[in-house]
């Protein structure tokens, strides 16, 4: 999965498709291809800019996301086929923790897609809570199965963070959540997980940003940027968080560094530089406004 961590979605898709071809009866092979396919499409739709999700305003967005029919069909087929394989394994062995985890993983990835691309919050909530239930079942079978903690952590935080009107809309008024418990589970998965460690760190950074806990979010994100220096999104997010923290000059330097690296052949794969240019311009405007205010005082 290293190509995915370098945001080389085409390379990651080629490799995961090859794994699926060699292991057509392994449900996690479907999960990996699904994950790359979903995030590749979200990236092409400019839906991986976390500034969009830093506040709850995205919940009321009417943004049209024209997903190609072939991509949508592939996502639905991967989801349905992977879950069917999991169901068959669990029917044969109710204690199959790996199949149960795989089913939760696949359901969670599908929930991400229909949330961000389709704004189908009711269907996404059902998939998300089914993923949480699968993950809780895994931990009952094996309390040390750290990867299963990601889905539970996401649901714990989300359930505690959703506005009341959204809870009513998606029918989850009776589902409890705890923000700190969710963050703690994500930290455990980030430290001990095998499959979802990087994903957990990414979500943890986003949730901390949502709560304006910028120093904590920056610590997580800087670690990702250092570990994966050729991942455009990780580097961009460090600049975004530096801006949100109020360090305008530091953010400007980081945005310029991202753009300079983007201009280097082969440094990033398919960088969406408009996101960095927007962040840089927004930060520079804020710095200009701040200086103007100081001069008028």
PDB file of N, CA and C in Angstrom, residues 47 50-63 111-112 114-122 124-125 157-170 172 179 206-207 210:
ATOM      1  N   UNK A  47     -12.290  16.509  -3.364  1.00  0.00           N
ATOM      2  CA  UNK A  47     -13.027  16.305  -2.124  1.00  0.00           C
ATOM      3  C   UNK A  47     -12.139  15.792  -0.993  1.00  0.00           C
ATOM      4  N   UNK A  50      -9.210  18.936   3.270  1.00  0.00           N
ATOM      5  CA  UNK A  50      -9.840  18.835   4.583  1.00  0.00           C
ATOM      6  C   UNK A  50     -10.414  20.159   5.075  1.00  0.00           C
ATOM      7  N   UNK A  51     -10.030  21.269   4.459  1.00  0.00           N
ATOM      8  CA  UNK A  51     -10.641  22.548   4.823  1.00  0.00           C
ATOM      9  C   UNK A  51     -12.151  22.475   4.653  1.00  0.00           C
ATOM     10  N   UNK A  52     -12.591  21.673   3.699  1.00  0.00           N
ATOM     11  CA  UNK A  52     -14.015  21.507   3.405  1.00  0.00           C
ATOM     12  C   UNK A  52     -14.753  20.855   4.571  1.00  0.00           C
ATOM     13  N   UNK A  53     -14.038  20.036   5.372  1.00  0.00           N
ATOM     14  CA  UNK A  53     -14.677  19.283   6.450  1.00  0.00           C
ATOM     15  C   UNK A  53     -14.323  19.788   7.838  1.00  0.00           C
ATOM     16  N   UNK A  54     -13.572  20.878   7.905  1.00  0.00           N
ATOM     17  CA  UNK A  54     -13.122  21.369   9.204  1.00  0.00           C
ATOM     18  C   UNK A  54     -14.284  21.879  10.049  1.00  0.00           C
ATOM     19  N   UNK A  55     -15.391  22.202   9.398  1.00  0.00           N
ATOM     20  CA  UNK A  55     -16.593  22.667  10.101  1.00  0.00           C
ATOM     21  C   UNK A  55     -17.786  21.882   9.566  1.00  0.00           C
ATOM     22  N   UNK A  56     -18.920  22.000  10.227  1.00  0.00           N
ATOM     23  CA  UNK A  56     -20.091  21.218   9.855  1.00  0.00           C
ATOM     24  C   UNK A  56     -20.826  21.766   8.638  1.00  0.00           C
ATOM     25  N   UNK A  57     -20.331  22.842   8.036  1.00  0.00           N
ATOM     26  CA  UNK A  57     -21.028  23.447   6.902  1.00  0.00           C
ATOM     27  C   UNK A  57     -21.129  22.500   5.711  1.00  0.00           C
ATOM     28  N   UNK A  58     -20.196  21.541   5.620  1.00  0.00           N
ATOM     29  CA  UNK A  58     -20.250  20.616   4.484  1.00  0.00           C
ATOM     30  C   UNK A  58     -21.506  19.752   4.520  1.00  0.00           C
ATOM     31  N   UNK A  59     -22.143  19.640   5.706  1.00  0.00           N
ATOM     32  CA  UNK A  59     -23.346  18.826   5.824  1.00  0.00           C
ATOM     33  C   UNK A  59     -24.517  19.421   5.057  1.00  0.00           C
ATOM     34  N   UNK A  60     -24.490  20.724   4.818  1.00  0.00           N
ATOM     35  CA  UNK A  60     -25.576  21.380   4.086  1.00  0.00           C
ATOM     36  C   UNK A  60     -25.181  21.692   2.648  1.00  0.00           C
ATOM     37  N   UNK A  61     -24.021  21.219   2.241  1.00  0.00           N
ATOM     38  CA  UNK A  61     -23.545  21.498   0.887  1.00  0.00           C
ATOM     39  C   UNK A  61     -24.440  20.831  -0.164  1.00  0.00           C
ATOM     40  N   UNK A  62     -24.706  21.573  -1.228  1.00  0.00           N
ATOM     41  CA  UNK A  62     -25.479  21.043  -2.353  1.00  0.00           C
ATOM     42  C   UNK A  62     -24.561  20.739  -3.539  1.00  0.00           C
ATOM     43  N   UNK A  63     -23.281  20.612  -3.260  1.00  0.00           N
ATOM     44  CA  UNK A  63     -22.307  20.420  -4.323  1.00  0.00           C
ATOM     45  C   UNK A  63     -22.602  19.164  -5.140  1.00  0.00           C
ATOM     46  N   UNK A 111     -19.342   3.749   3.197  1.00  0.00           N
ATOM     47  CA  UNK A 111     -19.991   4.862   3.890  1.00  0.00           C
ATOM     48  C   UNK A 111     -19.279   6.183   3.590  1.00  0.00           C
ATOM     49  N   UNK A 112     -17.959   6.153   3.533  1.00  0.00           N
ATOM     50  CA  UNK A 112     -17.201   7.359   3.182  1.00  0.00           C
ATOM     51  C   UNK A 112     -17.618   7.860   1.801  1.00  0.00           C
ATOM     52  N   UNK A 114     -20.451   7.293  -0.043  1.00  0.00           N
ATOM     53  CA  UNK A 114     -21.803   7.825  -0.197  1.00  0.00           C
ATOM     54  C   UNK A 114     -22.029   9.078   0.654  1.00  0.00           C
ATOM     55  N   UNK A 115     -21.218   9.260   1.694  1.00  0.00           N
ATOM     56  CA  UNK A 115     -21.299  10.505   2.463  1.00  0.00           C
ATOM     57  C   UNK A 115     -20.751  11.669   1.665  1.00  0.00           C
ATOM     58  N   UNK A 116     -19.526  11.528   1.162  1.00  0.00           N
ATOM     59  CA  UNK A 116     -18.839  12.660   0.546  1.00  0.00           C
ATOM     60  C   UNK A 116     -19.245  12.888  -0.907  1.00  0.00           C
ATOM     61  N   UNK A 117     -19.531  11.822  -1.634  1.00  0.00           N
ATOM     62  CA  UNK A 117     -19.889  11.984  -3.043  1.00  0.00           C
ATOM     63  C   UNK A 117     -21.384  12.193  -3.255  1.00  0.00           C
ATOM     64  N   UNK A 118     -22.202  11.487  -2.461  1.00  0.00           N
ATOM     65  CA  UNK A 118     -23.650  11.514  -2.692  1.00  0.00           C
ATOM     66  C   UNK A 118     -24.432  12.286  -1.641  1.00  0.00           C
ATOM     67  N   UNK A 119     -23.784  12.652  -0.537  1.00  0.00           N
ATOM     68  CA  UNK A 119     -24.484  13.298   0.588  1.00  0.00           C
ATOM     69  C   UNK A 119     -25.657  12.438   1.068  1.00  0.00           C
ATOM     70  N   UNK A 120     -25.485  11.123   0.991  1.00  0.00           N
ATOM     71  CA  UNK A 120     -26.530  10.187   1.418  1.00  0.00           C
ATOM     72  C   UNK A 120     -26.320   9.847   2.892  1.00  0.00           C
ATOM     73  N   UNK A 121     -26.703  10.776   3.748  1.00  0.00           N
ATOM     74  CA  UNK A 121     -26.357  10.653   5.156  1.00  0.00           C
ATOM     75  C   UNK A 121     -27.098   9.518   5.862  1.00  0.00           C
ATOM     76  N   UNK A 122     -28.330   9.255   5.471  1.00  0.00           N
ATOM     77  CA  UNK A 122     -29.075   8.181   6.117  1.00  0.00           C
ATOM     78  C   UNK A 122     -28.437   6.833   5.792  1.00  0.00           C
ATOM     79  N   UNK A 124     -25.440   6.313   4.662  1.00  0.00           N
ATOM     80  CA  UNK A 124     -24.076   6.289   5.182  1.00  0.00           C
ATOM     81  C   UNK A 124     -24.065   5.988   6.675  1.00  0.00           C
ATOM     82  N   UNK A 125     -25.040   6.550   7.391  1.00  0.00           N
ATOM     83  CA  UNK A 125     -25.111   6.290   8.834  1.00  0.00           C
ATOM     84  C   UNK A 125     -25.350   4.809   9.102  1.00  0.00           C
ATOM     85  N   UNK A 157     -16.688   9.582  17.899  1.00  0.00           N
ATOM     86  CA  UNK A 157     -16.485  11.026  17.739  1.00  0.00           C
ATOM     87  C   UNK A 157     -17.614  11.647  16.943  1.00  0.00           C
ATOM     88  N   UNK A 158     -18.000  11.007  15.834  1.00  0.00           N
ATOM     89  CA  UNK A 158     -19.036  11.565  14.968  1.00  0.00           C
ATOM     90  C   UNK A 158     -20.375  11.653  15.683  1.00  0.00           C
ATOM     91  N   UNK A 159     -20.732  10.603  16.417  1.00  0.00           N
ATOM     92  CA  UNK A 159     -22.017  10.588  17.104  1.00  0.00           C
ATOM     93  C   UNK A 159     -22.102  11.692  18.151  1.00  0.00           C
ATOM     94  N   UNK A 160     -20.969  12.015  18.759  1.00  0.00           N
ATOM     95  CA  UNK A 160     -20.943  13.073  19.767  1.00  0.00           C
ATOM     96  C   UNK A 160     -20.839  14.462  19.157  1.00  0.00           C
ATOM     97  N   UNK A 161     -20.504  14.543  17.866  1.00  0.00           N
ATOM     98  CA  UNK A 161     -20.238  15.833  17.237  1.00  0.00           C
ATOM     99  C   UNK A 161     -21.344  16.318  16.307  1.00  0.00           C
ATOM    100  N   UNK A 162     -22.169  15.385  15.822  1.00  0.00           N
ATOM    101  CA  UNK A 162     -23.201  15.779  14.866  1.00  0.00           C
ATOM    102  C   UNK A 162     -24.222  16.725  15.492  1.00  0.00           C
ATOM    103  N   UNK A 163     -24.623  17.759  14.775  1.00  0.00           N
ATOM    104  CA  UNK A 163     -25.692  18.639  15.269  1.00  0.00           C
ATOM    105  C   UNK A 163     -26.984  17.845  15.472  1.00  0.00           C
ATOM    106  N   UNK A 164     -27.836  18.336  16.336  1.00  0.00           N
ATOM    107  CA  UNK A 164     -29.075  17.631  16.659  1.00  0.00           C
ATOM    108  C   UNK A 164     -29.923  17.378  15.412  1.00  0.00           C
ATOM    109  N   UNK A 165     -29.989  18.381  14.514  1.00  0.00           N
ATOM    110  CA  UNK A 165     -30.840  18.218  13.330  1.00  0.00           C
ATOM    111  C   UNK A 165     -30.318  17.112  12.414  1.00  0.00           C
ATOM    112  N   UNK A 166     -28.987  16.922  12.403  1.00  0.00           N
ATOM    113  CA  UNK A 166     -28.427  15.863  11.572  1.00  0.00           C
ATOM    114  C   UNK A 166     -28.732  14.504  12.203  1.00  0.00           C
ATOM    115  N   UNK A 167     -28.660  14.428  13.527  1.00  0.00           N
ATOM    116  CA  UNK A 167     -28.989  13.166  14.199  1.00  0.00           C
ATOM    117  C   UNK A 167     -30.424  12.763  13.910  1.00  0.00           C
ATOM    118  N   UNK A 168     -31.322  13.752  13.929  1.00  0.00           N
ATOM    119  CA  UNK A 168     -32.724  13.470  13.628  1.00  0.00           C
ATOM    120  C   UNK A 168     -32.856  13.003  12.180  1.00  0.00           C
ATOM    121  N   UNK A 169     -32.143  13.689  11.277  1.00  0.00           N
ATOM    122  CA  UNK A 169     -32.211  13.371   9.851  1.00  0.00           C
ATOM    123  C   UNK A 169     -31.789  11.940   9.568  1.00  0.00           C
ATOM    124  N   UNK A 170     -30.681  11.520  10.177  1.00  0.00           N
ATOM    125  CA  UNK A 170     -30.164  10.182   9.876  1.00  0.00           C
ATOM    126  C   UNK A 170     -30.667   9.130  10.850  1.00  0.00           C
ATOM    127  N   UNK A 172     -30.245   8.686  14.247  1.00  0.00           N
ATOM    128  CA  UNK A 172     -29.297   8.099  15.195  1.00  0.00           C
ATOM    129  C   UNK A 172     -29.388   8.787  16.565  1.00  0.00           C
ATOM    130  N   UNK A 179     -16.513  12.079  22.375  1.00  0.00           N
ATOM    131  CA  UNK A 179     -15.429  12.612  21.552  1.00  0.00           C
ATOM    132  C   UNK A 179     -14.068  12.145  22.042  1.00  0.00           C
ATOM    133  N   UNK A 206      -7.770  15.239  11.378  1.00  0.00           N
ATOM    134  CA  UNK A 206      -8.967  15.952  10.928  1.00  0.00           C
ATOM    135  C   UNK A 206      -9.896  16.260  12.085  1.00  0.00           C
ATOM    136  N   UNK A 207     -10.120  15.287  12.970  1.00  0.00           N
ATOM    137  CA  UNK A 207     -11.026  15.503  14.092  1.00  0.00           C
ATOM    138  C   UNK A 207     -10.462  16.551  15.059  1.00  0.00           C
ATOM    139  N   UNK A 210     -11.070  19.831  13.553  1.00  0.00           N
ATOM    140  CA  UNK A 210     -12.479  20.183  13.702  1.00  0.00           C
ATOM    141  C   UNK A 210     -12.740  20.823  15.053  1.00  0.00           C
TER     142      UNK A 210
END
